[in-house]
Amino acid sequence: MNAINSAEWRIRMADGSSENLAPESSLVTRMYLSFKRFLKNLILIVRRFLEKSWNIGKNEPRKVIHCLKVGIALSVVSLFYYMRPLYNGVGGTAMWAVMTVVVVFEYTVGATLYKCLNRATGTFCAGFLAIGIHWIANQSGKRFEPIIMGVSIFILASAATFTRFIPAVKARFDYGTMIFILTFTLVSISGYRVANLLNMAHERVSTIIIGASLCVITSILIFPIWAGEELHKLVISNLEKLAESLDCCVAEFFGDSEDTTTNTKKLLAFKCVLNSKASEETMANFARWEPAHGLFNFQHPWGKYLKISASMRSCACCIEALTSCINQKDQASELLKNQLTNPCQQVSSSTSEILKELALNMKTMRKSSRMNMLIQEKNNAIQELETLMEQLSGLLIIQPKNVKDDQEKPVIRTSSTNVIPLVEIIPTATFASLVIEIATRIEGVVDVVEELSKLAKFKLEDADMMIKQNKPVIKNIIN
Amino acid sequence: MNAINSAEWRIRMADGSSENLAPESSLVTRMYLSFKRFLKNLILIVRRFLEKSWNIGKNEPRKVIHCLKVGIALSVVSLFYYMRPLYNGVGGTAMWAVMTVVVVFEYTVGATLYKCLNRATGTFCAGFLAIGIHWIANQSGKRFEPIIMGVSIFILASAATFTRFIPAVKARFDYGTMIFILTFTLVSISGYRVANLLNMAHERVSTIIIGASLCVITSILIFPIWAGEELHKLVISNLEKLAESLDCCVAEFFGDSEDTTTNTKKLLAFKCVLNSKASEETMANFARWEPAHGLFNFQHPWGKYLKISASMRSCACCIEALTSCINQKDQASELLKNQLTNPCQQVSSSTSEILKELALNMKTMRKSSRMNMLIQEKNNAIQELETLMEQLSGLLIIQPKNVKDDQEKPVIRTSSTNVIPLVEIIPTATFASLVIEIATRIEGVVDVVEELSKLAKFKLEDADMMIKQNKPVIKNIIN
């Protein structure tokens, strides 16, 4: 065996194997090879990283613009302080302006404003309180001063940290609370003379204001990215994706879909709806701080967007269950499927029509008068499907459990009836029932969009415009 | 009408109305009343806030402990610097220690370590690079110095900001990148003399290390809260909740549930599974930084927990669809329901048994030998349900569409058959099909837990222990 093995090794070497087993050259060669391998891996990692970055930059050029904005703001603030004659080292005031720009400049205007206002308020409140406590400590003599200071820092830091766990505070003032603790502690330990303190506080506040204003100005004036607008777009695109997924599911189940690769992508578009909760909440939090922009007023009802998304997620869950029916579609009885194809498609297409109309309404910030008609249409389609299913009476043949498969089943055939095992009825029945469920749940989305349109004062689409868009003018709509 | 109105108003006043319309006392009274109302509202808000805080503190005492820990760390670091003789104002080194403690101290050990290590690494890299560039700028003369500095800040800040958009960097080094930009800019604008710079860098790094170590020590030694352990517990409780929800749904549908209030709560427990994605991702990110603790080694496969949760969410989606069947249960045919009750309950109970066993396995970090048997049981139950459904042949009576309701339906009755309209079959059929789907999807969870148990080297439960726990010792398990 050994001889054979060594022979094999020799053959491998003759093949040009990179593993040289000769002991005299092993160390140098091995080191060279491992270095080569390391270099190869490094190049591969760097290349992948660059490719990924390039793709991000290509797909979302606004992210690149944001980076350039940060660069501009930082260069401006540092050059400003670098060239100022009253410059006096990192410990001086320049630092606070730079720090503010780095820490406060965020991707969206809302996030930047949130941080700026929180930072300013936190600093102001903490400074005020700290100077007060400092004065009290000063009055009570050298001996008690460190005790009062230590106890006050302990109590206030603990209490402020605790408030960060309260959801309402966390959503709006998390950063401010942290800055409060920071400033309070810094001012508290900053020595004895109050006069000096006031001077320092004034300097610090003014540099923070300079830094913060620079951030806000850069953020708003150069290609602003509004959290509210992003949220608005995200919800609209999610509405469209939901409609797309639903259409695709129905097409896939009833078998009139052609292209499978793009279809799978469209089919799974609903997953975006399921996964966007966290980012929507963050955006809604930031959007609250934004001034009026584009189509949105200050204090636009952003909270409603979260409700719309919650309703959409409950629909998306049903679509997720729907996809499992598609896997069983080969089991489904063709007969029942043929019977239900049309009404099912009617329900789903009217539902997706409603979703698209909602997306359009939100996009144009107008209330379309078609909505009531579409809902009526959808309800009619549901009614029709349900009536059909009522008419399709199933004759359920219940057999005793111990009847074996090879025994003859008591099957009855007449000219107008077909025997279908329950297992073949189930995929289509489940599918139809889920489609109805989705069509019912859509009303939740419609209701919240309606609430939004009232709060945000969507304009009613006028007849002229509808004629322009080639839509029929509907009169006497039944509610 | 006016006379009657005023009479009414007088009567209201006699009733002790708070709205006094007499013009002579209006201003003072109104001011008093509005002040009173304001005070009342304020007291109400404060009271609610305190109640909320009290509840948070009562339900999660560890949050209170965390707050006290922050208080202790901050008091210690500030007293230390307050009493040091070489103290020299806020601009001095003391500040960095305080700032590090405030910014870096987080709820979990993992988050604290993440921030400490990021802060230290970011500061070190940026300092090193900045001193290098500073030296180059210094060599190139007074005229080019601000240009080189400005350009380098612009390029590095932009590039570093861009890397924060890359998901892998964002998850692990987001904070470090921010600190990198901050330190680089601060060191760049900090004047001309490199000797001074090195001194400053040394001081800053040492104070940051003092602050960071204080945080890490407090965080690990006093009632540590591990992100990994939290994630572990969350996933286990989600597994249990999923089992509970499934059991509850089936009980609710087949009508053997008693208490409705606790039931609704249990029924909707699956919503926790759907909503915990964001917090799980955060925890998994932080858990990576934690050293070995409790049952977990350093670099425990935390990523698998996210996969378990993803599989659980796909099951939870099906349960969400299941709940809609419960609303239609009154429509369902009793006959079919009675037929399917037992096998459906068997499938669901074996599925929830698997979930509970998975939760137990994860809790004890042991691989139970029962799992294969349970999966076999579940598969048998599915098989049984499917066979039953195959045996329940439905005789589908297909009528032409224009047959009206008042016309007699072509119904055939034999002694062993029952006519059930499709619409009454659907709720039960959908329910059964979704239960099977959930039972199938559970395998995804089982597979990932299996992967986790291999990677985390779960011990095999030994026979002695199983006898102790009164479990049957299974031999010759069929795979």
Coordinates of C-alpha atoms in Angstrom, one line a residue, chain B residues 60-227:
Chain B
E60 CA -38.1 44.4 34.4
P61 CA -36.1 45.1 37.5
R62 CA -32.9 44.5 35.5
K63 CA -33.5 47.8 33.7
V64 CA -33.5 49.5 37.1
I65 CA -30.3 47.7 37.9
H66 CA -28.8 48.9 34.6
C67 CA -29.6 52.5 35.5
L68 CA -28.0 52.2 38.9
K69 CA -24.9 50.7 37.2
V70 CA -24.7 53.7 34.9
G71 CA -25.0 56.0 38.0
I72 CA -22.3 54.2 39.8
A73 CA -19.9 54.2 36.9
L74 CA -20.4 57.9 36.2
S75 CA -20.1 58.9 39.9
V76 CA -16.9 56.9 40.2
V77 CA -15.3 58.3 37.1
S78 CA -16.3 61.9 38.0
L79 CA -15.3 61.7 41.6
F80 CA -11.9 60.2 40.5
Y81 CA -11.3 63.1 38.2
Y82 CA -12.8 65.7 40.6
M83 CA -10.4 64.7 43.4
R84 CA -7.3 64.3 41.2
P85 CA -4.8 67.1 41.9
L86 CA -3.7 67.3 38.2
Y87 CA -7.1 68.3 37.2
N88 CA -7.3 71.2 34.7
G89 CA -10.7 72.1 33.5
V90 CA -13.3 70.6 31.2
G91 CA -11.1 70.9 28.2
G92 CA -8.6 68.5 29.8
T93 CA -8.4 64.8 29.7
A94 CA -11.1 64.2 32.4
M95 CA -13.7 64.9 29.8
W96 CA -12.8 62.0 27.6
A97 CA -13.2 59.5 30.4
V98 CA -16.6 60.9 31.3
M99 CA -17.7 61.1 27.7
T100 CA -16.6 57.5 27.1
V101 CA -18.6 56.2 30.1
V102 CA -21.7 58.1 29.0
V103 CA -21.6 57.1 25.4
V104 CA -20.3 53.6 25.7
F105 CA -22.3 52.2 28.6
E106 CA -25.1 50.2 27.1
Y107 CA -27.8 47.8 28.4
T108 CA -26.1 44.6 27.4
V109 CA -22.5 43.5 27.8
G110 CA -22.2 42.8 24.1
A111 CA -23.3 46.4 23.2
T112 CA -20.9 47.9 25.7
L113 CA -18.0 45.8 24.4
Y114 CA -19.0 46.6 20.8
K115 CA -18.8 50.3 21.5
C116 CA -15.7 50.1 23.6
L117 CA -13.7 48.1 21.0
N118 CA -15.0 50.2 18.2
R119 CA -14.2 53.4 20.0
A120 CA -10.7 52.2 20.9
T121 CA -9.9 50.9 17.4
G122 CA -11.5 53.9 15.6
T123 CA -9.5 56.3 17.8
F124 CA -6.3 54.4 17.3
C125 CA -6.5 54.0 13.5
A126 CA -7.7 57.6 12.9
G127 CA -5.0 59.0 15.2
F128 CA -2.3 57.1 13.5
L129 CA -3.5 58.1 10.0
A130 CA -4.0 61.7 11.0
I131 CA -0.5 62.1 12.5
G132 CA 0.9 60.7 9.2
I133 CA -1.0 63.0 7.0
H134 CA -0.3 65.9 9.3
W135 CA 3.4 65.2 8.9
I136 CA 3.2 65.1 5.2
A137 CA 1.2 68.4 5.2
N138 CA 3.9 69.9 7.5
Q139 CA 6.7 69.0 5.0
S140 CA 4.9 70.6 2.1
G141 CA 5.0 74.1 3.4
K142 CA 2.6 76.7 4.8
R143 CA 0.8 77.3 1.6
F144 CA -0.3 73.7 0.8
E145 CA -0.9 72.7 4.4
P146 CA -4.6 73.8 4.7
I147 CA -5.3 72.4 1.2
I148 CA -3.8 69.0 2.0
M149 CA -5.6 69.0 5.3
G150 CA -9.0 70.0 3.8
V151 CA -8.8 67.6 1.0
S152 CA -7.8 64.7 3.2
I153 CA -10.6 65.4 5.6
F154 CA -13.1 65.6 2.8
I155 CA -11.9 62.4 1.1
L156 CA -11.6 60.3 4.3
A157 CA -14.8 61.6 5.9
S158 CA -16.8 60.9 2.7
A159 CA -15.2 57.4 2.2
A160 CA -15.8 56.5 5.9
T161 CA -19.4 57.7 5.8
F162 CA -19.9 55.6 2.7
T163 CA -18.7 52.4 4.3
R164 CA -21.4 52.9 6.9
F165 CA -23.9 52.1 4.2
I166 CA -22.4 48.7 3.5
P167 CA -24.4 46.2 5.6
A168 CA -21.5 44.2 6.9
V169 CA -19.7 47.3 8.1
K170 CA -22.9 48.8 9.5
A171 CA -23.6 45.7 11.6
R172 CA -20.1 45.6 13.2
F173 CA -18.2 48.8 12.8
D174 CA -20.8 51.6 12.5
Y175 CA -19.8 53.3 15.7
G176 CA -16.1 52.7 15.1
T177 CA -16.4 54.5 11.7
M178 CA -18.0 57.5 13.3
I179 CA -15.3 57.7 15.9
F180 CA -12.7 57.3 13.2
I181 CA -14.1 60.4 11.4
L182 CA -14.3 62.3 14.6
T183 CA -10.8 61.6 15.8
F184 CA -9.3 62.1 12.4
T185 CA -10.8 65.5 12.0
L186 CA -10.0 66.5 15.6
V187 CA -6.3 65.5 15.3
S188 CA -6.0 67.1 11.8
I189 CA -7.1 70.5 13.0
S190 CA -5.2 70.3 16.3
G191 CA -2.3 72.6 15.3
Y192 CA 1.2 72.3 14.1
R193 CA 3.5 70.5 16.5
V194 CA 3.6 66.8 16.1
A195 CA 5.4 66.3 19.5
N196 CA 2.4 68.0 21.2
L197 CA 0.1 65.9 19.1
L198 CA 1.6 62.6 20.3
N199 CA 1.4 63.7 23.9
M200 CA -2.3 64.6 23.4
A201 CA -3.0 61.3 21.6
H202 CA -1.4 59.4 24.4
E203 CA -3.5 61.2 27.0
R204 CA -6.7 60.8 25.1
V205 CA -6.2 57.1 24.4
S206 CA -5.3 56.4 28.0
T207 CA -8.4 58.2 29.4
I208 CA -10.6 56.4 26.9
I209 CA -9.1 53.2 28.0
I210 CA -9.8 54.1 31.7
G211 CA -13.4 55.0 30.9
A212 CA -13.9 52.0 28.7
S213 CA -12.5 49.5 31.2
L214 CA -14.7 51.0 33.9
C215 CA -17.7 50.4 31.7
V216 CA -16.7 46.9 30.8
I217 CA -15.9 46.0 34.4
T218 CA -19.2 47.4 35.8
S219 CA -21.1 45.9 32.9
I220 CA -19.7 42.4 33.4
L221 CA -19.3 42.2 37.2
I222 CA -22.5 43.8 38.5
F223 CA -25.5 41.8 37.4
P224 CA -24.4 41.3 33.8
I225 CA -27.0 41.3 31.1
W226 CA -25.7 39.3 28.1
A227 CA -27.1 40.1 24.7

